mmCIF file of C-alpha atoms in Angstrom:
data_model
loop_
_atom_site.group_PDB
_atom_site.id
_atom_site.type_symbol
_atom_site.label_atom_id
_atom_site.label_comp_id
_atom_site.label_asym_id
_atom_site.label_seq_id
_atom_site.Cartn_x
_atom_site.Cartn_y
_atom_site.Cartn_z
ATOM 1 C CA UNK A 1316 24.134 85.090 14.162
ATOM 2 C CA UNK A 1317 27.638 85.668 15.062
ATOM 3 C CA UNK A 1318 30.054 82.792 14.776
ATOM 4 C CA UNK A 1319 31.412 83.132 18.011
ATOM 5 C CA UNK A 1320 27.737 82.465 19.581
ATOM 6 C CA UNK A 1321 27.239 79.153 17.337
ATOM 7 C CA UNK A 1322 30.866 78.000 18.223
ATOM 8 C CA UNK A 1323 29.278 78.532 21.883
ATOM 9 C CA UNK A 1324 26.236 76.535 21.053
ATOM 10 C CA UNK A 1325 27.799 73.771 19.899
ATOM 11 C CA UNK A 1326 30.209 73.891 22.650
ATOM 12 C CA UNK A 1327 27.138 73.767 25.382
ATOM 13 C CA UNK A 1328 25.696 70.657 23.351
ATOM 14 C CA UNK A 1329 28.855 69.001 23.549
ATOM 15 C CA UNK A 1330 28.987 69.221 27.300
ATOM 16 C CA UNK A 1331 25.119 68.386 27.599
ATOM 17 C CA UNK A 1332 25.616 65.031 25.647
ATOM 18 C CA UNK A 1333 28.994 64.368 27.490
ATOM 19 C CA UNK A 1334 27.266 65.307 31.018
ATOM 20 C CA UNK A 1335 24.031 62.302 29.770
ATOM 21 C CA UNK A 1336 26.998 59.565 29.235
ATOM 22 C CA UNK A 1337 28.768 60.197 32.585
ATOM 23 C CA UNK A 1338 25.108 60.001 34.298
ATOM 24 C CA UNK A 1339 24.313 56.606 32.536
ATOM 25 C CA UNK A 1340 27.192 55.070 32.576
ATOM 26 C CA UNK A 1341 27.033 55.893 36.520
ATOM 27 C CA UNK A 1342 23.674 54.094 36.130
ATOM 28 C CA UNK A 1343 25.216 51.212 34.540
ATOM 29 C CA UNK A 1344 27.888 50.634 37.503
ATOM 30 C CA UNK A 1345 25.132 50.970 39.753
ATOM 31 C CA UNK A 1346 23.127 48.260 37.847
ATOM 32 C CA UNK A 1347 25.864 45.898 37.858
ATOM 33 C CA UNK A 1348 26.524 46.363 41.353
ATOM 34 C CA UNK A 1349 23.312 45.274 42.291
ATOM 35 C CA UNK A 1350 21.413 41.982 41.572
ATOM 36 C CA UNK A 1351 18.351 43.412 43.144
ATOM 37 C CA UNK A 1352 18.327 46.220 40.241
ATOM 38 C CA UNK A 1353 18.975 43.749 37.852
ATOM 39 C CA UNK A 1354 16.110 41.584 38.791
ATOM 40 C CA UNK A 1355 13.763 44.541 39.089
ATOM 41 C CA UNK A 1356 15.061 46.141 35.428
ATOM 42 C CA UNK A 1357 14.344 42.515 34.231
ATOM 43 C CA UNK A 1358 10.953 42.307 35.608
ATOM 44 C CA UNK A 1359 10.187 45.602 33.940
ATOM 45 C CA UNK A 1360 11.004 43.797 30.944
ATOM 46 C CA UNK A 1361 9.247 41.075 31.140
ATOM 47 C CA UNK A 1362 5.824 42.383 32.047
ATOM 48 C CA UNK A 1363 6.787 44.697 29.199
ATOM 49 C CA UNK A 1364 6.887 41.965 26.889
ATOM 50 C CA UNK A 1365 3.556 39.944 27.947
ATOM 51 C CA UNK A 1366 1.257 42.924 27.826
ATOM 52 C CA UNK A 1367 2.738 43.561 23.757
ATOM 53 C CA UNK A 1368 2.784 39.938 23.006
ATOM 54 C CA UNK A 1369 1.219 37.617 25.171
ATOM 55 C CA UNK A 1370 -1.761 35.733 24.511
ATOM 56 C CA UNK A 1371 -2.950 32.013 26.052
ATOM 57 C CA UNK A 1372 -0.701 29.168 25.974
ATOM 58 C CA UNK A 1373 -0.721 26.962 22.880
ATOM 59 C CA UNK A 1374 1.016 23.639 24.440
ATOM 60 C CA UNK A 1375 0.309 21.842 27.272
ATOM 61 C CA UNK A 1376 3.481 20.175 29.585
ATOM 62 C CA UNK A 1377 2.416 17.148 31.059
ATOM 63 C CA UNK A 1378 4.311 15.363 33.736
ATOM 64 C CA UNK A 1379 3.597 11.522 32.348
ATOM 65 C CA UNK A 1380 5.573 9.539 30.110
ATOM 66 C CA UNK A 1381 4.386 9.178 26.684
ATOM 67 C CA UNK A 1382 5.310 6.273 25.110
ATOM 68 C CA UNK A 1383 5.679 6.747 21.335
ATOM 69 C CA UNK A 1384 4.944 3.704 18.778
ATOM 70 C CA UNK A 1385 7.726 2.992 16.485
ATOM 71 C CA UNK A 1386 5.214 2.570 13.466
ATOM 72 C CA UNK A 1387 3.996 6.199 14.337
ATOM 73 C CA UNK A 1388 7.725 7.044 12.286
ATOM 74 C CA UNK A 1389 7.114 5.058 9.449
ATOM 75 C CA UNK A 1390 5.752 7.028 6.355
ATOM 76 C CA UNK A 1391 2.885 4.900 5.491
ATOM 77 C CA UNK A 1392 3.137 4.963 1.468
ATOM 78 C CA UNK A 1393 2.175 3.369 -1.582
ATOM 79 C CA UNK A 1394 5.061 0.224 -1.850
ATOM 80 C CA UNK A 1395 4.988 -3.001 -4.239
ATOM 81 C CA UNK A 1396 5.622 -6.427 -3.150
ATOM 82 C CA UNK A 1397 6.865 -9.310 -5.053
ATOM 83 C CA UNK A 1398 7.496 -13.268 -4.491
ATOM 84 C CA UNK A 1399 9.606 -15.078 -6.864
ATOM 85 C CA UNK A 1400 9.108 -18.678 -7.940
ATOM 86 C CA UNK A 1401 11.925 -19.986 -5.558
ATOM 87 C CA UNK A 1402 10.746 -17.449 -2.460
ATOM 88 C CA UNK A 1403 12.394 -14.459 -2.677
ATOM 89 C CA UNK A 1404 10.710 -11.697 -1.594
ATOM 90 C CA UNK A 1405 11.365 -7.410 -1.485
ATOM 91 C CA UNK A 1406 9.366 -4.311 -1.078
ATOM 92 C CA UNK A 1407 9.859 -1.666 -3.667
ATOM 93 C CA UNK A 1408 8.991 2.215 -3.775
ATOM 94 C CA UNK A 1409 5.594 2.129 -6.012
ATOM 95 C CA UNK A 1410 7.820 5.468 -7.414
ATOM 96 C CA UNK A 1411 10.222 3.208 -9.313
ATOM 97 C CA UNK A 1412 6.948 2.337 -11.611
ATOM 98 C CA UNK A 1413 5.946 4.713 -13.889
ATOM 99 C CA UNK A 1414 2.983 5.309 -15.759
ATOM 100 C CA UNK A 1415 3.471 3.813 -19.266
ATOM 101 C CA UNK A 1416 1.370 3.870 -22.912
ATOM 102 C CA UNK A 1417 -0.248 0.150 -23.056
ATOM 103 C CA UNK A 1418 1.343 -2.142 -25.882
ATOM 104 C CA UNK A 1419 4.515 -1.408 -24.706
ATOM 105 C CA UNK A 1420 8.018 -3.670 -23.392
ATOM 106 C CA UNK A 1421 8.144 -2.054 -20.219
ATOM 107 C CA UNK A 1422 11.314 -2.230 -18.050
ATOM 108 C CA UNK A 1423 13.561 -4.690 -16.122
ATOM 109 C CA UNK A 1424 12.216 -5.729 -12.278
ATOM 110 C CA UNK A 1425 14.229 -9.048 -12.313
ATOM 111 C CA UNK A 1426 17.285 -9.767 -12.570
ATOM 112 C CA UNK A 1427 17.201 -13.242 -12.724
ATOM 113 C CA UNK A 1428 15.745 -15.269 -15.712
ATOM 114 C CA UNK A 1429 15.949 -18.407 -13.519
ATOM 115 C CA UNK A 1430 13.874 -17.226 -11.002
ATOM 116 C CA UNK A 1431 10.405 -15.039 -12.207
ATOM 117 C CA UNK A 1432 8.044 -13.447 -10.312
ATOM 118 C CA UNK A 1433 5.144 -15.338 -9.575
ATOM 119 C CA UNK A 1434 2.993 -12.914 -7.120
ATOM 120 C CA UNK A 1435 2.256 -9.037 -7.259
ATOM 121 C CA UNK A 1436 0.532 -7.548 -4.359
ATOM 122 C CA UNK A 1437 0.075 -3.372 -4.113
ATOM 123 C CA UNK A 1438 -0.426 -1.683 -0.767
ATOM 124 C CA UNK A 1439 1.203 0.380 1.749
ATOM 125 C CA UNK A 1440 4.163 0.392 4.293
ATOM 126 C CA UNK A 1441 1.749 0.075 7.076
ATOM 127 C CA UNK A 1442 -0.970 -2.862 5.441
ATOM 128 C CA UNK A 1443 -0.837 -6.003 7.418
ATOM 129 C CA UNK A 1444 0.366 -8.687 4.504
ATOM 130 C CA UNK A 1445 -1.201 -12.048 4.825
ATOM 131 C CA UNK A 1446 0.713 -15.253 3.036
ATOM 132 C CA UNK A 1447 -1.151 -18.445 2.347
ATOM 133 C CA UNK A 1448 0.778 -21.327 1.429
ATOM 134 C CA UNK A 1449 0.108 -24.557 -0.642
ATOM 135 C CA UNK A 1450 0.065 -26.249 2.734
ATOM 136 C CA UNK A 1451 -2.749 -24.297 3.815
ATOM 137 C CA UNK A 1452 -1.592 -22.099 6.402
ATOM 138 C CA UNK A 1453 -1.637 -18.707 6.731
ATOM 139 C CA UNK A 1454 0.867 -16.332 8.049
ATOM 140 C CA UNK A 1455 1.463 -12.375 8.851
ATOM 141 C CA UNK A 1456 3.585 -9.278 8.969
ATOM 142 C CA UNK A 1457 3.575 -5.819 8.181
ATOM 143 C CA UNK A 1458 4.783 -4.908 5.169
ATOM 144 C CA UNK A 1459 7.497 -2.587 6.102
ATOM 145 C CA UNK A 1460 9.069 -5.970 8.135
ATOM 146 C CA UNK A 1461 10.085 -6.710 4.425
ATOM 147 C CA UNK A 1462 13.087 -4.483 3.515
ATOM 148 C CA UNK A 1463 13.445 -2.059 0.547
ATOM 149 C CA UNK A 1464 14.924 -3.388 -2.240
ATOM 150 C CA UNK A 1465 16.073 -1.761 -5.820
ATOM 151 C CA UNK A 1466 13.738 -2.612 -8.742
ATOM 152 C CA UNK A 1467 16.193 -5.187 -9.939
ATOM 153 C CA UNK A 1468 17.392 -6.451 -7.082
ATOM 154 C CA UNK A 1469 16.297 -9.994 -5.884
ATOM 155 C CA UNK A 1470 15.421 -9.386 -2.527
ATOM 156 C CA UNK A 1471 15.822 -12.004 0.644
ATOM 157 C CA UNK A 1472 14.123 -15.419 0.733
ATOM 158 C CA UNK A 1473 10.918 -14.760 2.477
ATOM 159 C CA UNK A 1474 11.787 -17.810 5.509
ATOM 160 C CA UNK A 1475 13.374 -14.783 6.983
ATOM 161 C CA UNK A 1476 10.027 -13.077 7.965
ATOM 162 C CA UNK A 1477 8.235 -15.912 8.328
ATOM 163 C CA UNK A 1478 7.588 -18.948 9.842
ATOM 164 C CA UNK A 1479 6.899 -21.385 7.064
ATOM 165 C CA UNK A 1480 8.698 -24.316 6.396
ATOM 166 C CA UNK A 1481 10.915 -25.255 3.973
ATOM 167 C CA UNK A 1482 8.626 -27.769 1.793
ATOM 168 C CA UNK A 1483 5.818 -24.838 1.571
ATOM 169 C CA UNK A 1484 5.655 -22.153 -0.697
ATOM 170 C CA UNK A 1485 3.426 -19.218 -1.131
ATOM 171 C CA UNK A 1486 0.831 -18.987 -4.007
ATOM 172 C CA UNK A 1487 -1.338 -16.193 -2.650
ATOM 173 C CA UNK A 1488 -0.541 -12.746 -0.933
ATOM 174 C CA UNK A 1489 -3.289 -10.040 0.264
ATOM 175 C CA UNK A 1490 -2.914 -6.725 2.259
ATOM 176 C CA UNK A 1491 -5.250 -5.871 4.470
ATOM 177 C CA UNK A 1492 -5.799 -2.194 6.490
ATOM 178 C CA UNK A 1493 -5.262 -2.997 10.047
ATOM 179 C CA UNK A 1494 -8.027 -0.426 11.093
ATOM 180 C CA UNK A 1495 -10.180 -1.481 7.679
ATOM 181 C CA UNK A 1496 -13.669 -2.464 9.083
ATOM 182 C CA UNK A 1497 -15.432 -2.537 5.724
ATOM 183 C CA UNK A 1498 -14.863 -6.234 5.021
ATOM 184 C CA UNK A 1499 -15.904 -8.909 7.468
ATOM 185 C CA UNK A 1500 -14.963 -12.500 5.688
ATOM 186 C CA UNK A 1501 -12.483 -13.892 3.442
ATOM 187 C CA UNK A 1502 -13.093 -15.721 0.706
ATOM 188 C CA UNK A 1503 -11.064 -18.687 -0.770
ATOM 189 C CA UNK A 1504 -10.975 -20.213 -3.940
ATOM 190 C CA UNK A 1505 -8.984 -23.138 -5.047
ATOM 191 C CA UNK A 1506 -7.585 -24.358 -8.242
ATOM 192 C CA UNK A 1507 -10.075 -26.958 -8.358
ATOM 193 C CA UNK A 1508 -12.582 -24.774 -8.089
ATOM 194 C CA UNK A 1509 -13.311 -25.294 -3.850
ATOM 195 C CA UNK A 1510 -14.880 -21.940 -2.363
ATOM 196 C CA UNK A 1511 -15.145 -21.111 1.433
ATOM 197 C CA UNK A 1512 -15.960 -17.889 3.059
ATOM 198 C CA UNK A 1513 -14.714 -17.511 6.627
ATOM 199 C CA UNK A 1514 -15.266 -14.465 8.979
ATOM 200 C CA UNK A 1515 -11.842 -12.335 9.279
ATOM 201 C CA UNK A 1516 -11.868 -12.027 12.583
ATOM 202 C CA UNK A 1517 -10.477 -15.318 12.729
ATOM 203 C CA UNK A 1518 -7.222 -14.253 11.059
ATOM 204 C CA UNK A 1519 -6.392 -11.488 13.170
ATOM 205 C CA UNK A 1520 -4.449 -13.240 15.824
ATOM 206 C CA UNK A 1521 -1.639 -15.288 13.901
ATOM 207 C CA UNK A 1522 1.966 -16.178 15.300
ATOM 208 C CA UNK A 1523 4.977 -16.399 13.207
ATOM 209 C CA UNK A 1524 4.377 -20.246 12.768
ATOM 210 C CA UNK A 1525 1.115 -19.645 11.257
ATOM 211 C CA UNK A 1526 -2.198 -21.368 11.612
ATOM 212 C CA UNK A 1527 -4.705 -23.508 9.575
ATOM 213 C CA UNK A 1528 -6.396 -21.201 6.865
ATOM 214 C CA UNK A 1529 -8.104 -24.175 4.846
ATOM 215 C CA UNK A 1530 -8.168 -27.725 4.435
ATOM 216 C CA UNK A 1531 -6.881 -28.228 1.066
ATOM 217 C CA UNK A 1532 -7.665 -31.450 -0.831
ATOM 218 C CA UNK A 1533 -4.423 -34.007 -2.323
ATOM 219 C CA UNK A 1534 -3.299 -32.193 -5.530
ATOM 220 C CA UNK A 1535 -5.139 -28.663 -4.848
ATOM 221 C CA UNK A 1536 -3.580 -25.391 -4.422
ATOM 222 C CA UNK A 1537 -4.859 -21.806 -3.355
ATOM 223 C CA UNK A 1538 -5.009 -19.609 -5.911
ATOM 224 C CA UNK A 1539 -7.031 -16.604 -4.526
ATOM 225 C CA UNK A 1540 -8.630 -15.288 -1.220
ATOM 226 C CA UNK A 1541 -10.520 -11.906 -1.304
ATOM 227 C CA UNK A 1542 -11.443 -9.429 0.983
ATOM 228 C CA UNK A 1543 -15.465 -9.037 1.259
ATOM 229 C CA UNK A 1544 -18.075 -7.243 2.399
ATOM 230 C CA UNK A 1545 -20.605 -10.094 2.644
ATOM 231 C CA UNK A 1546 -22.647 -8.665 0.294
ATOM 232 C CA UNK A 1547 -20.251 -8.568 -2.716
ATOM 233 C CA UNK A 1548 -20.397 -10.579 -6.316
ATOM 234 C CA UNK A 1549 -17.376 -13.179 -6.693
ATOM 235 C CA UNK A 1550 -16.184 -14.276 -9.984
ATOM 236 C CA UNK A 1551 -14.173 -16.958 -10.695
ATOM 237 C CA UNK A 1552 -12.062 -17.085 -13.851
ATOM 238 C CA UNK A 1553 -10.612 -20.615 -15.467
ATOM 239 C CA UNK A 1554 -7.830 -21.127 -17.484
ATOM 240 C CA UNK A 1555 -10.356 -21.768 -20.415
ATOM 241 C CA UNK A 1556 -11.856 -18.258 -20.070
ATOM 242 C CA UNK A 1557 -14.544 -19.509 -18.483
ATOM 243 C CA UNK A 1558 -16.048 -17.433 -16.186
ATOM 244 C CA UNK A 1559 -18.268 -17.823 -13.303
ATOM 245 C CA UNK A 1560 -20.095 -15.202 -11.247
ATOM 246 C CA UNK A 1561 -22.170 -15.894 -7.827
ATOM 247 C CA UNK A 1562 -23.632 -14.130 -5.077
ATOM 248 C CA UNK A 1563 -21.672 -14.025 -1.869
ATOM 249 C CA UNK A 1564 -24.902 -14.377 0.537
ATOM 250 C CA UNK A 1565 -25.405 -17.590 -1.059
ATOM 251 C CA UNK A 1566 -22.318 -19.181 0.576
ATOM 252 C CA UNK A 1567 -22.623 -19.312 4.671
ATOM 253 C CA UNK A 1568 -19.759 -19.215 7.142
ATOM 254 C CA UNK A 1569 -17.178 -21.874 7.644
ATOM 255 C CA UNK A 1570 -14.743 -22.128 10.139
ATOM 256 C CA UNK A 1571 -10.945 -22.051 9.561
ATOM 257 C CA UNK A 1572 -10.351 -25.742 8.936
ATOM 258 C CA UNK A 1573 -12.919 -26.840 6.886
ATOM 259 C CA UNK A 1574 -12.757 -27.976 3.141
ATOM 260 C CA UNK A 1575 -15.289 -25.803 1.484
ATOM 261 C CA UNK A 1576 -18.029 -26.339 -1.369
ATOM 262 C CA UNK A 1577 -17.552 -26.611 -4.867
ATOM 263 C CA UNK A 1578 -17.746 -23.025 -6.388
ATOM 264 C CA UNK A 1579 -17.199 -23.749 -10.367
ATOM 265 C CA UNK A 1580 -17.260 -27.245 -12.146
ATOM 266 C CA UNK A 1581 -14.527 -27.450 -14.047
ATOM 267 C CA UNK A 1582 -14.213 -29.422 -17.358
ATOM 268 C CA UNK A 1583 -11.622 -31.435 -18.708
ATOM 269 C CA UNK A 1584 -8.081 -30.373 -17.803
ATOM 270 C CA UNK A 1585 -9.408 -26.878 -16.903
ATOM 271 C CA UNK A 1586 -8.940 -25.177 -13.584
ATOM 272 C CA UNK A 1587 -8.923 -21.614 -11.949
ATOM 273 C CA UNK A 1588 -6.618 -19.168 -12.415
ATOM 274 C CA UNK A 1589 -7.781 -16.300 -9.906
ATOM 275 C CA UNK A 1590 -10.964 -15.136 -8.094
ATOM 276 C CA UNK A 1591 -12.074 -11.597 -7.726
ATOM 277 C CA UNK A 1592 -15.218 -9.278 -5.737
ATOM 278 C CA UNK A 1593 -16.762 -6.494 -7.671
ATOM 279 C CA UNK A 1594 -16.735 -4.660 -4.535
ATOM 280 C CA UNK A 1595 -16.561 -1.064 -5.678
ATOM 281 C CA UNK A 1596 -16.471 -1.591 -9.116
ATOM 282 C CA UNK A 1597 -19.002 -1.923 -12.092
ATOM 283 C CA UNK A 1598 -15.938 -3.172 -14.414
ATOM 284 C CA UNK A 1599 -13.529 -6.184 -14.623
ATOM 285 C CA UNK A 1600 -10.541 -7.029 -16.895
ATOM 286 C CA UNK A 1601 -9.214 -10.562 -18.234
ATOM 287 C CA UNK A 1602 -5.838 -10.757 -19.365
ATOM 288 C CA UNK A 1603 -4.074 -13.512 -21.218
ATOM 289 C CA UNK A 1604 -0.757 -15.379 -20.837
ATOM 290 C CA UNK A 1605 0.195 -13.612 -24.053
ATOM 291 C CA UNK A 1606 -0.520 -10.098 -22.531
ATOM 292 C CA UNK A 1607 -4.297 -9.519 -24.314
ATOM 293 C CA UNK A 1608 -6.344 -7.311 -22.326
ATOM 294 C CA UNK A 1609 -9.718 -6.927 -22.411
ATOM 295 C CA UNK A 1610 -12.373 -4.589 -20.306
ATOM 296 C CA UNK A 1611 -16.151 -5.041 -20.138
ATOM 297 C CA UNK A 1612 -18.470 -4.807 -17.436
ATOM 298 C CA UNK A 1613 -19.669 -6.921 -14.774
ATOM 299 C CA UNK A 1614 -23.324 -6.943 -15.496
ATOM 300 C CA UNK A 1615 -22.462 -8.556 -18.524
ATOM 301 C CA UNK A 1616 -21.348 -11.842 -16.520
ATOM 302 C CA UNK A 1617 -24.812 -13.566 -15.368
ATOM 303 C CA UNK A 1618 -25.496 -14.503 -12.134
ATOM 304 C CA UNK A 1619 -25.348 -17.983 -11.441
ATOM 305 C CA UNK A 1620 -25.598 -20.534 -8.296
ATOM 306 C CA UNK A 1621 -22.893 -21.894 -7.044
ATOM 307 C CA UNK A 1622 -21.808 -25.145 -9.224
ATOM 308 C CA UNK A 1623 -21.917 -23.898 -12.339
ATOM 309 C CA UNK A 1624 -19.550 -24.025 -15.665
ATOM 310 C CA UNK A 1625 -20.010 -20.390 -15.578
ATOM 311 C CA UNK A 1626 -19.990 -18.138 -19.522
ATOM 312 C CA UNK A 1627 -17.372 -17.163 -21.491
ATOM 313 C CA UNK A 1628 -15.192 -14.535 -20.249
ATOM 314 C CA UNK A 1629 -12.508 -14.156 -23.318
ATOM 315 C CA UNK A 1630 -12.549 -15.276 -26.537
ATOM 316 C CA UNK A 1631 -8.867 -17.275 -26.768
ATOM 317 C CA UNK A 1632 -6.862 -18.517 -29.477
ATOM 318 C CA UNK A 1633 -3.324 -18.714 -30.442
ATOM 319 C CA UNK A 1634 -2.772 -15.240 -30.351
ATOM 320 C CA UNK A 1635 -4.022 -15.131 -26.761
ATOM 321 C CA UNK A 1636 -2.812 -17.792 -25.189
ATOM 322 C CA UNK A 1637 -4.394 -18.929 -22.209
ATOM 323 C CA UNK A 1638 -6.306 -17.036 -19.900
ATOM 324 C CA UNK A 1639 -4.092 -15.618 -16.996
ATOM 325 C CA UNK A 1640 -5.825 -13.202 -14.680
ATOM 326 C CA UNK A 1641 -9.047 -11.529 -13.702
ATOM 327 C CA UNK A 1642 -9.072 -8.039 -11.951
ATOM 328 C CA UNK A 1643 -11.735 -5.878 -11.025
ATOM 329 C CA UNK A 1644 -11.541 -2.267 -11.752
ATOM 330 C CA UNK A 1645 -12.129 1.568 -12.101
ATOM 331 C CA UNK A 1646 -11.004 3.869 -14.598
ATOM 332 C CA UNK A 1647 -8.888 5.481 -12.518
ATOM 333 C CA UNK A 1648 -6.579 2.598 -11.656
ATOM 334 C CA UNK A 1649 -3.721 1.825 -13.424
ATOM 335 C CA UNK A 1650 -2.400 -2.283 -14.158
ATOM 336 C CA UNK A 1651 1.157 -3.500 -13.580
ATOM 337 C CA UNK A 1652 2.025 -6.460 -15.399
ATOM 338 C CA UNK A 1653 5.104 -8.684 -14.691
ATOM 339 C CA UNK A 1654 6.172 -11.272 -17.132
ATOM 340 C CA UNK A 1655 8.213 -14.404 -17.175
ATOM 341 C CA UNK A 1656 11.427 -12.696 -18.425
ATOM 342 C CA UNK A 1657 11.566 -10.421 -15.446
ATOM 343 C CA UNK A 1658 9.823 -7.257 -17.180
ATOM 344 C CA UNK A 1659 7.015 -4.628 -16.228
ATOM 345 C CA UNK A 1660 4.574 -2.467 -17.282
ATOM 346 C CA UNK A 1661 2.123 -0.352 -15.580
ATOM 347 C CA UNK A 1662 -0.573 1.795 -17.857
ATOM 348 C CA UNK A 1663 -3.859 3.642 -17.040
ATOM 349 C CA UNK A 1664 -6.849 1.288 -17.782
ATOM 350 C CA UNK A 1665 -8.814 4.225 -18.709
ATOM 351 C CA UNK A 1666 -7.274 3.800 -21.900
ATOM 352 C CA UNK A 1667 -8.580 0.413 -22.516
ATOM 353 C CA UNK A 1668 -11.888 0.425 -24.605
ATOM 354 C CA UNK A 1669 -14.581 -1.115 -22.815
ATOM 355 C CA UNK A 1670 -15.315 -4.205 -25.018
ATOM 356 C CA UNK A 1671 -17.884 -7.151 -24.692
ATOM 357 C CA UNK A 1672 -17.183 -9.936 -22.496
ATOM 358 C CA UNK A 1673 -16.748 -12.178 -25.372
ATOM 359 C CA UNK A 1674 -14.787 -10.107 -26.947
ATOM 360 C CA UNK A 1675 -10.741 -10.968 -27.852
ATOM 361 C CA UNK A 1676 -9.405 -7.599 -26.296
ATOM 362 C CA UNK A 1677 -6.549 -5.608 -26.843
ATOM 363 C CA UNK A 1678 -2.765 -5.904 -26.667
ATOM 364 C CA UNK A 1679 -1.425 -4.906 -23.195
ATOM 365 C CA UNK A 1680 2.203 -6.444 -23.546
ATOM 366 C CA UNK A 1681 4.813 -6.697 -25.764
ATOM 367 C CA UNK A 1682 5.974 -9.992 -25.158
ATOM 368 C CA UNK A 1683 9.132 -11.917 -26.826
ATOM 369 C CA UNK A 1684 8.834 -15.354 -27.850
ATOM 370 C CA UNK A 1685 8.680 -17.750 -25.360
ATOM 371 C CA UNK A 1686 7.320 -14.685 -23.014
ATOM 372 C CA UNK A 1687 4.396 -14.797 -20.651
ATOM 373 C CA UNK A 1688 2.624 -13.091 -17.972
ATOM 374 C CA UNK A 1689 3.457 -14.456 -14.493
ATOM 375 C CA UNK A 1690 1.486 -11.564 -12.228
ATOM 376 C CA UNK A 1691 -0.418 -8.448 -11.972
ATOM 377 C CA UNK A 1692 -2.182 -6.400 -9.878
ATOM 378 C CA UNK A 1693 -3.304 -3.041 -9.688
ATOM 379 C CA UNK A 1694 -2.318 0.389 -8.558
#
């Protein structure tokens, strides 16, 4: 081809592409000039779009007001309470505690030598947190009323949340699932051994003053009240290492201001430490002042009426010290121990050997001299 014919070609597509921007931009002035072209181009679009992409709607608008809860924001997570000999009380992230090897010194939750820990209670943000005091009352809250504190930090004196007076003092915290309906009663047990099961229905409604939880005899105190299903095993555990075991069926409803019965006879200057339910559990620990720890199982505690002396629980001596707590568990829990010096540990009880119940146990705690266990619970 000659190259005065492709110069001409070229020439012709120049004026073709040249001739196709005049004629839309013409198209765009027109388009601009008019809304009803716009609207019509936009249309075109549109119905474009929803036959590519369109399928049924996925929300639903509503015209009513929806009133949102403010404890729908709250994360409801694992969180650790703890009540200090002269009533201070905080919340703290269960995340601050890690897993530890048993035996060991643990680390510092108080700073305050002055002032230990006395109660331990595990549960979450959302659990409603019941407080019995030595009066005998009861109070509530939710536990994320009780501000976050840092693991050394004291925390605020628990009057602040509650309504108790200034002569009363807590010895017994539980947490309870506000939408739980697998227990129906609570179950009290005294130091001097007094028992009463009550239904919980009657604790649901409390005020911030509080109301009567049990009529408490001169020189008693309230050392445990349990969650149950009416149908669980309670044992009772003495500072002696005594322990006793009953059925629950065998002790009938009372109402919220009565005494009780006598649960455990108690010998000499003995008296009860703590009360547990082997709801859920085939296996119970006993722990010492001097941070001993022993596991065996419950079967191994004999059923007795109500009344009794109860069997030995834990072989004691001066190694052990005196007996300090009784938990029920499963291997896949884990125990945090607080002692008297304002320390911590928390270690998988699956690596506790399952022993006999008369058995002395293991060492849980490095203690110092002068050193004891003031709490525990379990995670």
């Amino acid at each position: 081809m000659r190259l005065q014919r492709l110069v001409n070609l070229e020439q012709e597509k120049i004026k073709v592409d040249i001739e196709t921007i005049e004629n839309r931009l013409t198209e765009l002035v027109l388009i601009l000039a008019s809304e009803e072209k716009r609207n019509e181009i936009l249309l075109e679009q549109y119905e474009f779009i929803k036959n590519k992409f369109g399928d049924e709607r996925r929300t639903k608008i509503i015209s009513d007001d929806v009133e949102i809860d403010d404890e729908e924001l709250i994360q409801d997570k694992q969180t650790v309470l703890t009540l200090s000999h002269d009533g201070y009380i905080r919340r703290i992230d269960a995340n601050d505690f890690r897993t530890q090897k048993r035996g060991g010194k643990g680390i510092l939750v108080n700073s305050s030598n002055e002032d230990p820990i006395n109660l331990v209670q595990i549960g979450k943000t959302k659990d409603e947190v019941l407080f019995f005091s030595d009066k005998g009352k009861v109070y509530r809250t939710k536990a994320y009323n009780i501000p976050t504190f840092s693991r050394t930090a004291r925390g605020l004196p628990i009057i602040n949340f509650i309504g108790i007076n200034t002569d009363e003092k807590i010895t017994t915290i539980i947490s309870l699932k506000s939408n739980s309906e697998k227990f129906k009663y609570l179950f009290f047990v005294t130091k001097n051994g007094i028992i009463k099961k009550t239904s919980i229905d009657e604790y649901k409604l409390i005020n911030n003053q509080g109301k009567v939880a049990i009529n408490l005899d001169e020189n008693d105190l309230l050392v445990s009240v349990i969650p149950t299903t009416g149908n669980d095993h309670i044992l009772i555990g003495t500072v002696d290492g005594r322990i006793s075991k009953m059925t629950e069926t065998e002790i009938r409803p009372m109402s919220r201001s009565s005494r009780g019965v006598i649960g455990i006879v108690l010998k000499n200057d003995d008296e009860v430490t703590n009360a547990c339910s082997d709801y859920g559990t085939t296996l119970v620990t006993t722990l010492s002042e001097n941070g001993i720890i022993k596991k065996s199982e419950t079967k191994e505690y004999t059923i007795y009426k109500r009344g009794s002396i109860g069997v030995l629980g834990m072989k004691l001596n001066e190694k052990t010290g005196k007996f300090a707590s009784l938990l029920p568990i499963r291997d896949t829990d884990s125990i945090f121990i607080v002692s008297s010096l304002g320390r911590a540990i928390r270690f998988d009880v699956d690596g506790v050997k399952t022993q006999s119940r008369v058995s002395v146990g293991v060492k849980a705690f490095e203690l110092e001299e002068n050193e004891v266990v003031t709490a525990a619970a379990l995670f």
